[in-house]
mmCIF file of C-alpha atoms in Angstrom:
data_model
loop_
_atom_site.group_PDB
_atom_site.id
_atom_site.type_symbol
_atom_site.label_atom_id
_atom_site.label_comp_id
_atom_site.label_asym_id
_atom_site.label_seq_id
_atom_site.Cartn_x
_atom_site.Cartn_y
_atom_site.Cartn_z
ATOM 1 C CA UNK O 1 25.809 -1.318 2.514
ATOM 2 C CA UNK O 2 22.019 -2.625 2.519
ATOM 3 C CA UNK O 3 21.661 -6.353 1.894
ATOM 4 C CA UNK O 4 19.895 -8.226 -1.245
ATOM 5 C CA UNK O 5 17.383 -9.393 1.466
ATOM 6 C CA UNK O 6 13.753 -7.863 2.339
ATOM 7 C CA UNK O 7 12.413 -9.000 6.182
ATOM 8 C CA UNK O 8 8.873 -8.261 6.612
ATOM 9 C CA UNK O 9 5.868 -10.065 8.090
ATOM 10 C CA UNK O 10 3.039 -11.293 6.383
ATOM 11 C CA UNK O 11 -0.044 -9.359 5.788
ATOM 12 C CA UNK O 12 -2.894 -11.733 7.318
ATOM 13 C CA UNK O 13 -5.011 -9.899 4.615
ATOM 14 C CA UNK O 14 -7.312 -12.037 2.069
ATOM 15 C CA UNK O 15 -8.273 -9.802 -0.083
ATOM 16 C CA UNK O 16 -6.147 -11.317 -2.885
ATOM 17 C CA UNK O 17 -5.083 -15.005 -2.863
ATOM 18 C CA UNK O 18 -1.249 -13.584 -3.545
ATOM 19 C CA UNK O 19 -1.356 -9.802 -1.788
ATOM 20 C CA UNK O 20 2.050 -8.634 -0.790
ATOM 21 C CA UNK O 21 2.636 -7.216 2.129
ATOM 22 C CA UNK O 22 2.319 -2.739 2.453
ATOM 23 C CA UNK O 23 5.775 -3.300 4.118
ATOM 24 C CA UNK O 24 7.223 -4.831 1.253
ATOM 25 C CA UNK O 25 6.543 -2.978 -1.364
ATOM 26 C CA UNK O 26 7.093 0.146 0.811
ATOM 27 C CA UNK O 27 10.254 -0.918 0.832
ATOM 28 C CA UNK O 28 10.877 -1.411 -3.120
ATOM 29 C CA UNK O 29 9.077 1.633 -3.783
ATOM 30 C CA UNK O 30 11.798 3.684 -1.290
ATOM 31 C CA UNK O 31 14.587 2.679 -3.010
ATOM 32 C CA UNK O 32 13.126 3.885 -6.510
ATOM 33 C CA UNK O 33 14.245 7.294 -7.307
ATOM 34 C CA UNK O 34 10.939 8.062 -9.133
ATOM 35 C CA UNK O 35 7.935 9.819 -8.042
ATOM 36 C CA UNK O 36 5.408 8.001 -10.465
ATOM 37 C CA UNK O 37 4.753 4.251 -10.052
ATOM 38 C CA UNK O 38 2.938 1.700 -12.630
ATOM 39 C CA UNK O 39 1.096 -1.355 -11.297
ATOM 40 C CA UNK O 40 0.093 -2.905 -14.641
ATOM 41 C CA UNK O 41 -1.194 -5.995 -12.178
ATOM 42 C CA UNK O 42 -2.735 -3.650 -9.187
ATOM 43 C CA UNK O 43 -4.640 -6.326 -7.243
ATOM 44 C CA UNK O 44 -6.662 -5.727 -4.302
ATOM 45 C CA UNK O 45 -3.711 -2.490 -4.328
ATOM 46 C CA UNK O 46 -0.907 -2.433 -1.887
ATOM 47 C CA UNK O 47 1.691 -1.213 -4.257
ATOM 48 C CA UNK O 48 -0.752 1.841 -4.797
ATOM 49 C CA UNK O 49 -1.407 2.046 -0.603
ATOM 50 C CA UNK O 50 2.173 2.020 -0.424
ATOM 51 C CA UNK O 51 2.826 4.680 -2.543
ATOM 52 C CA UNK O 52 0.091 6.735 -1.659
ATOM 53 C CA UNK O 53 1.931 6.487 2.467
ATOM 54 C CA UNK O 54 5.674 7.312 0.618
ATOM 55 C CA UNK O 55 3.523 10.474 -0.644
ATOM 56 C CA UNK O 56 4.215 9.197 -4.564
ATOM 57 C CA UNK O 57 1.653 9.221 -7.232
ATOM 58 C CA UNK O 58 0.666 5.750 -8.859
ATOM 59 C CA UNK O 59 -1.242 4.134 -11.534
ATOM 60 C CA UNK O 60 -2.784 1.151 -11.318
ATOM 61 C CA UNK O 61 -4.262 -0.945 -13.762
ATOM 62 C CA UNK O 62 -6.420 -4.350 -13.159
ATOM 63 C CA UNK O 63 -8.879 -6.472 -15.247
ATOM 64 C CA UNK O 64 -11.182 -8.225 -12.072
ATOM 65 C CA UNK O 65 -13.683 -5.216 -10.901
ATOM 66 C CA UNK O 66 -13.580 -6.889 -7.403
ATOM 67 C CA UNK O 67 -10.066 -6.210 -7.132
ATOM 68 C CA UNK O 68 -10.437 -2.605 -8.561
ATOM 69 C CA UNK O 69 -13.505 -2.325 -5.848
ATOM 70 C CA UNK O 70 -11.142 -3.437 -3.047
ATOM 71 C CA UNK O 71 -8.554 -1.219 -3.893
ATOM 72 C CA UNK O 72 -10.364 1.786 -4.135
ATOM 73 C CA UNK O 73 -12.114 1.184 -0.364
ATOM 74 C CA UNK O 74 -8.576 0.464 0.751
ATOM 75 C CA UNK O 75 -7.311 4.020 -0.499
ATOM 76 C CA UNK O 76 -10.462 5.737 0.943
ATOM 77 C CA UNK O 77 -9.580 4.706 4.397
ATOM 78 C CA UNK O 78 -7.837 7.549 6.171
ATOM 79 C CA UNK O 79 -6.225 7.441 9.788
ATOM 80 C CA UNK O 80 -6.738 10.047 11.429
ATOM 81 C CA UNK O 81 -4.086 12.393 13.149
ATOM 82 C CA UNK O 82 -3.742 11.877 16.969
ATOM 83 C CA UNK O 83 -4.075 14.847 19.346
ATOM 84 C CA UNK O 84 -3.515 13.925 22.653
ATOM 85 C CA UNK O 85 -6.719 15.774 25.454
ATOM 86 C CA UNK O 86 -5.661 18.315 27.351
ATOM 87 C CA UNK O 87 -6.593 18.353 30.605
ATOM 88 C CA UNK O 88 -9.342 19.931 32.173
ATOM 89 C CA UNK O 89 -7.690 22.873 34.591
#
């Protein structure tokens, strides 16, 4: 049985004077059954990084452009997929 208790660290990020950790809500969102998430409050937009890693679709919705600014360069940034070299033979 999984506990009432969440253990992550904390961000380090400032984008937002009260950001959540990606971890965190990572966490909430995996334990919702739905594929569709609403951030009425986005932020700087971890719940909507989150989601977008868990491969669900979300909405997010915020008032302070700077925030809306942040957000979108944060779900621009891709990683890209590691391919170890080969050798040269």
């Amino acid at each position: 049985k999984r506990g009432n208790v969440l253990l992550v660290t904390r961000s380090g990020n400032d984008n937002h004077p009260t950001e959540k950790p990606v971890d965190l809500i990572g966490q909430i969102i995996s334990n919702s059954t739905t594929d569709l998430i609403l951030d009425p409050f986005m932020g700087s937009g971890t719940t909507l990084v989150a989601a977008k890693q868990l491969g669900r679709k979300c909405i997010g919705i915020e008032i302070e452009e700077k925030y809306c600014e942040i957000a979108v360069k944060r779900l621009s940034q891709e990683v890209m997929a590691f391919e170890p070299l080969k050798e040269a033979v």
